[in-house]
Amino acid sequence: EAGVTQFPSHSVIEKGQTVTLRCDPISGHDNLYWYRRVMGKEIKFLLHFVKESKQDESGMPNNRFLAERTGGTYSTLKVQPAELEDSGVYFCASSYDRGGSGNTIYFGEGSWLTVV
Amino acid sequence: LAKITQPISMDSYEGQEVNITCSHNNIATNDYITWYQQFPSQGPRFIIQGYKTKVTNEVASLFIPADRKSSTLSLPRVSLSDTAVYYCLVRTSRTGFQKLVFGTGTRLLVSP
């Protein structure tokens, strides 16, 4: 069974440009999450989708970040325009159930973003 | 949200037992304690999860005291391949809502 896949694995863009990160969750997982770690900081929650609906987007840093999950399958996270402080690694994760404690949250390998 | 602290790094030798303790003083009643392992250039990988007392699986044990303000991940007989960063997390779960709060991570170095 394929795990959570993310694309691109690495991206280098200039300040002011746009980058779109894609995440394909494990098949059948309703829950999809985005997390990120910027330089020197902990991994932090960005947002949570249940199918195509944004369940919790309290971690989104500002309106330069836009996440979508059309059709409830894959998700994209767009950063526009990118700033230097956006550099870091963006993790996508997915899980099966809508609640409870028993379901494992699986992470992808991450998309490493460098803004220069 | 729970504030989570854990040691920045630990050193061990092959074959030893390693115990990593994590503090989560503000943990809420419905929160679970979860540990993940991360290798360089990879995503975090689930190790173990618990609510109270002791949980054991094929790779680790998790000890949680009654007040649940701390937890200890125990790795029996570590090998070189256990060198990684270990994250203590608090998992908040309720219907339709789930969030992981990551600790700072403990970098474990296992030497021959």
PDB file of C-alpha atoms in Angstrom:
ATOM      1  CA  GLU A   1       0.000   0.000   0.000  1.00  0.00           C
ATOM      2  CA  ALA A   2       1.376   3.413  -0.943  1.00  0.00           C
ATOM      3  CA  GLY A   3       2.064   5.826   1.867  1.00  0.00           C
ATOM      4  CA  VAL A   4       1.502   9.545   1.951  1.00  0.00           C
ATOM      5  CA  THR A   5       3.280  11.048  -1.040  1.00  0.00           C
ATOM      6  CA  GLN A   6       4.355  14.624  -1.461  1.00  0.00           C
ATOM      7  CA  PHE A   7       5.572  16.594  -4.442  1.00  0.00           C
ATOM      8  CA  PRO A   8       7.965  18.240  -4.994  1.00  0.00           C
ATOM      9  CA  SER A   9      10.445  16.808  -2.542  1.00  0.00           C
ATOM     10  CA  HIS A  10      12.598  19.920  -2.846  1.00  0.00           C
ATOM     11  CA  SER A  11      11.918  23.364  -4.241  1.00  0.00           C
ATOM     12  CA  VAL A  12      14.030  26.508  -4.452  1.00  0.00           C
ATOM     13  CA  ILE A  13      12.212  29.692  -5.418  1.00  0.00           C
ATOM     14  CA  GLU A  14      12.840  33.401  -5.260  1.00  0.00           C
ATOM     15  CA  LYS A  15      11.123  35.687  -2.830  1.00  0.00           C
ATOM     16  CA  GLY A  16       7.830  36.860  -4.298  1.00  0.00           C
ATOM     17  CA  GLN A  17       7.289  33.783  -6.420  1.00  0.00           C
ATOM     18  CA  THR A  18       4.561  31.222  -6.008  1.00  0.00           C
ATOM     19  CA  VAL A  19       4.973  27.601  -5.033  1.00  0.00           C
ATOM     20  CA  THR A  20       2.360  24.875  -4.905  1.00  0.00           C
ATOM     21  CA  LEU A  21       2.943  21.768  -2.866  1.00  0.00           C
ATOM     22  CA  ARG A  22       0.925  18.645  -3.464  1.00  0.00           C
ATOM     23  CA  CYS A  23      -0.001  15.821  -1.127  1.00  0.00           C
ATOM     24  CA  ASP A  24      -1.596  12.493  -1.953  1.00  0.00           C
ATOM     25  CA  PRO A  25      -2.877  10.845   1.224  1.00  0.00           C
ATOM     26  CA  ILE A  26      -3.163   7.141   1.798  1.00  0.00           C
ATOM     27  CA  SER A  27      -6.125   5.844  -0.170  1.00  0.00           C
ATOM     28  CA  GLY A  28      -9.318   5.899   1.873  1.00  0.00           C
ATOM     29  CA  HIS A  29      -8.066   8.357   4.472  1.00  0.00           C
ATOM     30  CA  ASP A  30     -10.625  11.079   5.077  1.00  0.00           C
ATOM     31  CA  ASN A  31      -8.340  13.118   7.296  1.00  0.00           C
ATOM     32  CA  LEU A  32      -5.520  15.096   5.731  1.00  0.00           C
ATOM     33  CA  TYR A  33      -3.207  17.418   7.640  1.00  0.00           C
ATOM     34  CA  TRP A  34      -0.498  19.902   6.818  1.00  0.00           C
ATOM     35  CA  TYR A  35       2.344  20.604   9.222  1.00  0.00           C
ATOM     36  CA  ARG A  36       5.567  22.521   8.778  1.00  0.00           C
ATOM     37  CA  ARG A  37       8.892  23.109  10.435  1.00  0.00           C
ATOM     38  CA  VAL A  38      10.660  26.348   9.750  1.00  0.00           C
ATOM     39  CA  MET A  39      14.276  26.886  10.656  1.00  0.00           C
ATOM     40  CA  GLY A  40      15.003  26.314  14.325  1.00  0.00           C
ATOM     41  CA  LYS A  41      11.400  25.795  15.311  1.00  0.00           C
ATOM     42  CA  GLU A  42       9.224  22.839  16.216  1.00  0.00           C
ATOM     43  CA  ILE A  43       6.979  21.065  13.766  1.00  0.00           C
ATOM     44  CA  LYS A  44       3.689  22.934  13.868  1.00  0.00           C
ATOM     45  CA  PHE A  45       0.173  22.252  12.739  1.00  0.00           C
ATOM     46  CA  LEU A  46      -1.192  24.234   9.799  1.00  0.00           C
ATOM     47  CA  LEU A  47      -4.570  22.789   8.998  1.00  0.00           C
ATOM     48  CA  HIS A  48      -6.798  19.722   8.899  1.00  0.00           C
ATOM     49  CA  PHE A  49      -9.175  18.556   6.173  1.00  0.00           C
ATOM     50  CA  VAL A  50     -11.944  16.049   6.628  1.00  0.00           C
ATOM     51  CA  LYS A  51     -12.618  14.975   3.062  1.00  0.00           C
ATOM     52  CA  GLU A  52     -12.880  18.252   1.160  1.00  0.00           C
ATOM     53  CA  SER A  53     -13.836  20.409   4.154  1.00  0.00           C
ATOM     54  CA  LYS A  54     -11.423  22.454   6.213  1.00  0.00           C
ATOM     55  CA  GLN A  55     -12.026  21.215   9.741  1.00  0.00           C
ATOM     56  CA  ASP A  56      -9.399  23.361  11.417  1.00  0.00           C
ATOM     57  CA  GLU A  57      -7.155  25.957   9.798  1.00  0.00           C
ATOM     58  CA  SER A  58      -6.069  27.683  12.985  1.00  0.00           C
ATOM     59  CA  GLY A  59      -2.401  27.088  12.240  1.00  0.00           C
ATOM     60  CA  MET A  60      -2.262  28.820   8.880  1.00  0.00           C
ATOM     61  CA  PRO A  61       0.208  31.671   9.373  1.00  0.00           C
ATOM     62  CA  ASN A  62      -1.355  34.275   7.077  1.00  0.00           C
ATOM     63  CA  ASN A  63      -3.362  34.781   3.915  1.00  0.00           C
ATOM     64  CA  ARG A  64      -0.373  34.052   1.699  1.00  0.00           C
ATOM     65  CA  PHE A  65      -1.084  30.392   2.351  1.00  0.00           C
ATOM     66  CA  LEU A  66      -3.981  28.661   0.629  1.00  0.00           C
ATOM     67  CA  ALA A  67      -4.829  24.990   1.029  1.00  0.00           C
ATOM     68  CA  GLU A  68      -7.341  23.090  -1.028  1.00  0.00           C
ATOM     69  CA  ARG A  69      -8.594  19.554  -1.244  1.00  0.00           C
ATOM     70  CA  THR A  70     -10.999  19.413  -4.129  1.00  0.00           C
ATOM     71  CA  GLY A  71     -12.947  16.169  -4.292  1.00  0.00           C
ATOM     72  CA  GLY A  72     -11.580  15.040  -0.995  1.00  0.00           C
ATOM     73  CA  THR A  73      -8.592  13.250  -2.485  1.00  0.00           C
ATOM     74  CA  TYR A  74      -5.251  15.005  -2.933  1.00  0.00           C
ATOM     75  CA  SER A  75      -4.483  18.388  -1.437  1.00  0.00           C
ATOM     76  CA  THR A  76      -2.452  21.383  -2.500  1.00  0.00           C
ATOM     77  CA  LEU A  77      -0.819  24.049  -0.395  1.00  0.00           C
ATOM     78  CA  LYS A  78       0.007  27.227  -2.253  1.00  0.00           C
ATOM     79  CA  VAL A  79       2.284  29.934  -0.958  1.00  0.00           C
ATOM     80  CA  GLN A  80       1.848  33.226  -2.796  1.00  0.00           C
ATOM     81  CA  PRO A  81       3.922  35.335  -2.659  1.00  0.00           C
ATOM     82  CA  ALA A  82       6.634  33.386  -0.881  1.00  0.00           C
ATOM     83  CA  GLU A  83       8.758  35.127   1.746  1.00  0.00           C
ATOM     84  CA  LEU A  84      12.137  34.166   3.156  1.00  0.00           C
ATOM     85  CA  GLU A  85      10.609  33.055   6.454  1.00  0.00           C
ATOM     86  CA  ASP A  86       8.513  30.469   4.628  1.00  0.00           C
ATOM     87  CA  SER A  87      11.610  28.323   4.094  1.00  0.00           C
ATOM     88  CA  GLY A  88      11.369  24.988   5.820  1.00  0.00           C
ATOM     89  CA  VAL A  89       9.881  21.575   5.414  1.00  0.00           C
ATOM     90  CA  TYR A  90       6.185  21.061   4.856  1.00  0.00           C
ATOM     91  CA  PHE A  91       4.757  17.736   5.961  1.00  0.00           C
ATOM     92  CA  CYS A  92       1.490  16.237   4.892  1.00  0.00           C
ATOM     93  CA  ALA A  93      -0.173  13.525   6.939  1.00  0.00           C
ATOM     94  CA  SER A  94      -3.320  11.462   6.761  1.00  0.00           C
ATOM     95  CA  SER A  95      -5.434   9.207   8.929  1.00  0.00           C
ATOM     96  CA  TYR A  96      -8.520   7.060   8.538  1.00  0.00           C
ATOM     97  CA  ASP A  97     -11.148   7.819  11.163  1.00  0.00           C
ATOM     98  CA  ARG A  98     -12.772  11.118  11.990  1.00  0.00           C
ATOM     99  CA  GLY A  99     -12.195  10.899  15.687  1.00  0.00           C
ATOM    100  CA  GLY A 100     -10.992   8.765  18.528  1.00  0.00           C
ATOM    101  CA  SER A 101      -7.512   7.864  19.505  1.00  0.00           C
ATOM    102  CA  GLY A 102      -6.874   4.559  17.832  1.00  0.00           C
ATOM    103  CA  ASN A 103      -6.044   5.647  14.320  1.00  0.00           C
ATOM    104  CA  THR A 104      -2.450   6.286  13.449  1.00  0.00           C
ATOM    105  CA  ILE A 105      -1.521   9.497  11.672  1.00  0.00           C
ATOM    106  CA  TYR A 106       0.907   8.766   8.830  1.00  0.00           C
ATOM    107  CA  PHE A 107       3.318  11.379   7.564  1.00  0.00           C
ATOM    108  CA  GLY A 108       4.805  11.901   4.142  1.00  0.00           C
ATOM    109  CA  GLU A 109       8.487  12.527   3.514  1.00  0.00           C
ATOM    110  CA  GLY A 110       8.004  16.258   3.373  1.00  0.00           C
ATOM    111  CA  SER A 111       8.454  18.992   0.804  1.00  0.00           C
ATOM    112  CA  TRP A 112      11.597  21.017   1.484  1.00  0.00           C
ATOM    113  CA  LEU A 113      11.113  24.629   0.480  1.00  0.00           C
ATOM    114  CA  THR A 114      13.895  27.163   0.213  1.00  0.00           C
ATOM    115  CA  VAL A 115      13.031  30.777  -0.546  1.00  0.00           C
ATOM    116  CA  VAL A 116      15.994  32.896  -1.660  1.00  0.00           C
TER     117      VAL A 116
ATOM    118  CA  LEU B   1      -2.485  23.583  24.039  1.00  0.00           C
ATOM    119  CA  ALA B   2      -0.003  21.483  25.942  1.00  0.00           C
ATOM    120  CA  LYS B   3       3.540  22.791  26.187  1.00  0.00           C
ATOM    121  CA  ILE B   4       5.932  19.922  25.606  1.00  0.00           C
ATOM    122  CA  THR B   5       9.574  19.782  26.633  1.00  0.00           C
ATOM    123  CA  GLN B   6      12.095  17.011  26.142  1.00  0.00           C
ATOM    124  CA  PRO B   7      15.885  16.735  26.256  1.00  0.00           C
ATOM    125  CA  ILE B   8      17.629  18.085  23.187  1.00  0.00           C
ATOM    126  CA  SER B   9      19.932  15.122  22.805  1.00  0.00           C
ATOM    127  CA  MET B  10      20.950  11.791  24.304  1.00  0.00           C
ATOM    128  CA  ASP B  11      23.825   9.405  23.701  1.00  0.00           C
ATOM    129  CA  SER B  12      23.801   5.651  24.108  1.00  0.00           C
ATOM    130  CA  TYR B  13      25.607   2.495  23.057  1.00  0.00           C
ATOM    131  CA  GLU B  14      24.383  -0.512  21.158  1.00  0.00           C
ATOM    132  CA  GLY B  15      22.506  -2.985  23.307  1.00  0.00           C
ATOM    133  CA  GLN B  16      21.579  -0.517  26.020  1.00  0.00           C
ATOM    134  CA  GLU B  17      18.109   0.500  27.086  1.00  0.00           C
ATOM    135  CA  VAL B  18      17.268   4.130  26.376  1.00  0.00           C
ATOM    136  CA  ASN B  19      14.651   6.097  28.275  1.00  0.00           C
ATOM    137  CA  ILE B  20      13.535   9.477  26.959  1.00  0.00           C
ATOM    138  CA  THR B  21      11.341  11.519  29.273  1.00  0.00           C
ATOM    139  CA  CYS B  22       8.965  14.210  28.124  1.00  0.00           C
ATOM    140  CA  SER B  23       7.106  16.840  30.109  1.00  0.00           C
ATOM    141  CA  HIS B  24       3.596  17.935  29.107  1.00  0.00           C
ATOM    142  CA  ASN B  25       2.277  19.844  32.109  1.00  0.00           C
ATOM    143  CA  ASN B  26      -0.802  21.310  30.417  1.00  0.00           C
ATOM    144  CA  ILE B  27      -2.131  18.087  28.962  1.00  0.00           C
ATOM    145  CA  ALA B  28      -5.922  18.013  28.788  1.00  0.00           C
ATOM    146  CA  THR B  29      -8.227  15.223  29.873  1.00  0.00           C
ATOM    147  CA  ASN B  30      -8.946  14.014  26.346  1.00  0.00           C
ATOM    148  CA  ASP B  31      -5.361  14.212  25.095  1.00  0.00           C
ATOM    149  CA  TYR B  32      -3.214  11.217  24.260  1.00  0.00           C
ATOM    150  CA  ILE B  33       0.559  10.974  24.372  1.00  0.00           C
ATOM    151  CA  THR B  34       2.218   9.852  21.176  1.00  0.00           C
ATOM    152  CA  TRP B  35       5.819   9.318  20.129  1.00  0.00           C
ATOM    153  CA  TYR B  36       7.237   9.526  16.645  1.00  0.00           C
ATOM    154  CA  GLN B  37      10.673   8.756  15.216  1.00  0.00           C
ATOM    155  CA  GLN B  38      12.267  10.744  12.423  1.00  0.00           C
ATOM    156  CA  PHE B  39      15.313   9.977  10.296  1.00  0.00           C
ATOM    157  CA  PRO B  40      17.060  12.678   8.252  1.00  0.00           C
ATOM    158  CA  SER B  41      15.155  13.723   5.145  1.00  0.00           C
ATOM    159  CA  GLN B  42      12.164  11.587   6.091  1.00  0.00           C
ATOM    160  CA  GLY B  43       8.800  12.229   7.672  1.00  0.00           C
ATOM    161  CA  PRO B  44       7.959  11.371  11.276  1.00  0.00           C
ATOM    162  CA  ARG B  45       7.038   7.732  11.809  1.00  0.00           C
ATOM    163  CA  PHE B  46       4.641   6.541  14.511  1.00  0.00           C
ATOM    164  CA  ILE B  47       6.173   4.540  17.355  1.00  0.00           C
ATOM    165  CA  ILE B  48       3.650   4.256  20.161  1.00  0.00           C
ATOM    166  CA  GLN B  49       0.687   5.966  21.796  1.00  0.00           C
ATOM    167  CA  GLY B  50      -0.888   5.819  25.236  1.00  0.00           C
ATOM    168  CA  TYR B  51      -3.280   7.507  27.639  1.00  0.00           C
ATOM    169  CA  LYS B  52      -2.146   6.295  31.053  1.00  0.00           C
ATOM    170  CA  THR B  53      -0.089   3.621  32.838  1.00  0.00           C
ATOM    171  CA  LYS B  54       1.948   1.486  30.468  1.00  0.00           C
ATOM    172  CA  VAL B  55       1.731   0.576  26.813  1.00  0.00           C
ATOM    173  CA  THR B  56       4.066  -1.859  25.067  1.00  0.00           C
ATOM    174  CA  ASN B  57       4.442  -2.852  21.454  1.00  0.00           C
ATOM    175  CA  GLU B  58       7.064  -4.684  19.459  1.00  0.00           C
ATOM    176  CA  VAL B  59       9.501  -1.768  19.382  1.00  0.00           C
ATOM    177  CA  ALA B  60       8.999   0.298  22.535  1.00  0.00           C
ATOM    178  CA  SER B  61       7.244   0.848  25.826  1.00  0.00           C
ATOM    179  CA  LEU B  62       5.545   3.980  27.032  1.00  0.00           C
ATOM    180  CA  PHE B  63       5.214   4.782  30.715  1.00  0.00           C
ATOM    181  CA  ILE B  64       2.719   7.406  31.847  1.00  0.00           C
ATOM    182  CA  PRO B  65       2.269   8.272  35.545  1.00  0.00           C
ATOM    183  CA  ALA B  66      -1.123   8.882  37.092  1.00  0.00           C
ATOM    184  CA  ASP B  67      -0.963  12.666  36.775  1.00  0.00           C
ATOM    185  CA  ARG B  68      -0.082  12.324  33.053  1.00  0.00           C
ATOM    186  CA  LYS B  69       2.124  15.403  33.199  1.00  0.00           C
ATOM    187  CA  SER B  70       5.075  13.451  31.862  1.00  0.00           C
ATOM    188  CA  SER B  71       5.813  10.309  29.928  1.00  0.00           C
ATOM    189  CA  THR B  72       8.813   8.113  29.234  1.00  0.00           C
ATOM    190  CA  LEU B  73       9.586   6.340  26.000  1.00  0.00           C
ATOM    191  CA  SER B  74      11.672   3.237  26.581  1.00  0.00           C
ATOM    192  CA  LEU B  75      13.646   1.647  23.754  1.00  0.00           C
ATOM    193  CA  PRO B  76      15.056  -1.764  24.728  1.00  0.00           C
ATOM    194  CA  ARG B  77      18.489  -2.772  23.452  1.00  0.00           C
ATOM    195  CA  VAL B  78      19.036  -0.006  20.936  1.00  0.00           C
ATOM    196  CA  SER B  79      21.007  -0.530  17.751  1.00  0.00           C
ATOM    197  CA  LEU B  80      22.876   1.857  15.467  1.00  0.00           C
ATOM    198  CA  SER B  81      19.772   2.149  13.284  1.00  0.00           C
ATOM    199  CA  ASP B  82      17.871   3.687  16.198  1.00  0.00           C
ATOM    200  CA  THR B  83      19.904   6.865  15.793  1.00  0.00           C
ATOM    201  CA  ALA B  84      17.195   9.404  14.995  1.00  0.00           C
ATOM    202  CA  VAL B  85      15.159  12.265  16.396  1.00  0.00           C
ATOM    203  CA  TYR B  86      12.351  11.213  18.733  1.00  0.00           C
ATOM    204  CA  TYR B  87       9.345  13.468  19.102  1.00  0.00           C
ATOM    205  CA  CYS B  88       7.000  13.482  22.025  1.00  0.00           C
ATOM    206  CA  LEU B  89       3.563  14.666  20.965  1.00  0.00           C
ATOM    207  CA  VAL B  90       0.233  15.366  22.545  1.00  0.00           C
ATOM    208  CA  ARG B  91      -2.675  14.286  20.442  1.00  0.00           C
ATOM    209  CA  THR B  92      -5.966  16.060  20.896  1.00  0.00           C
ATOM    210  CA  SER B  93      -8.838  14.021  19.529  1.00  0.00           C
ATOM    211  CA  ARG B  94     -12.558  14.502  19.466  1.00  0.00           C
ATOM    212  CA  THR B  95     -15.165  13.829  16.847  1.00  0.00           C
ATOM    213  CA  GLY B  96     -14.095  15.453  13.606  1.00  0.00           C
ATOM    214  CA  PHE B  97     -11.121  17.190  15.144  1.00  0.00           C
ATOM    215  CA  GLN B  98      -7.575  16.011  15.580  1.00  0.00           C
ATOM    216  CA  LYS B  99      -4.373  17.899  16.214  1.00  0.00           C
ATOM    217  CA  LEU B 100      -0.846  16.899  17.083  1.00  0.00           C
ATOM    218  CA  VAL B 101       1.329  19.203  19.156  1.00  0.00           C
ATOM    219  CA  PHE B 102       4.987  18.367  18.684  1.00  0.00           C
ATOM    220  CA  GLY B 103       7.721  18.629  21.254  1.00  0.00           C
ATOM    221  CA  THR B 104      11.126  19.953  20.300  1.00  0.00           C
ATOM    222  CA  GLY B 105      12.505  16.495  19.628  1.00  0.00           C
ATOM    223  CA  THR B 106      15.334  14.505  21.223  1.00  0.00           C
ATOM    224  CA  ARG B 107      18.262  13.615  19.025  1.00  0.00           C
ATOM    225  CA  LEU B 108      19.426  10.126  19.992  1.00  0.00           C
ATOM    226  CA  LEU B 109      22.881   9.017  18.948  1.00  0.00           C
ATOM    227  CA  VAL B 110      23.680   5.318  19.301  1.00  0.00           C
ATOM    228  CA  SER B 111      27.357   4.422  19.117  1.00  0.00           C
ATOM    229  CA  PRO B 112      29.034   1.039  18.661  1.00  0.00           C
TER     230      PRO B 112
END
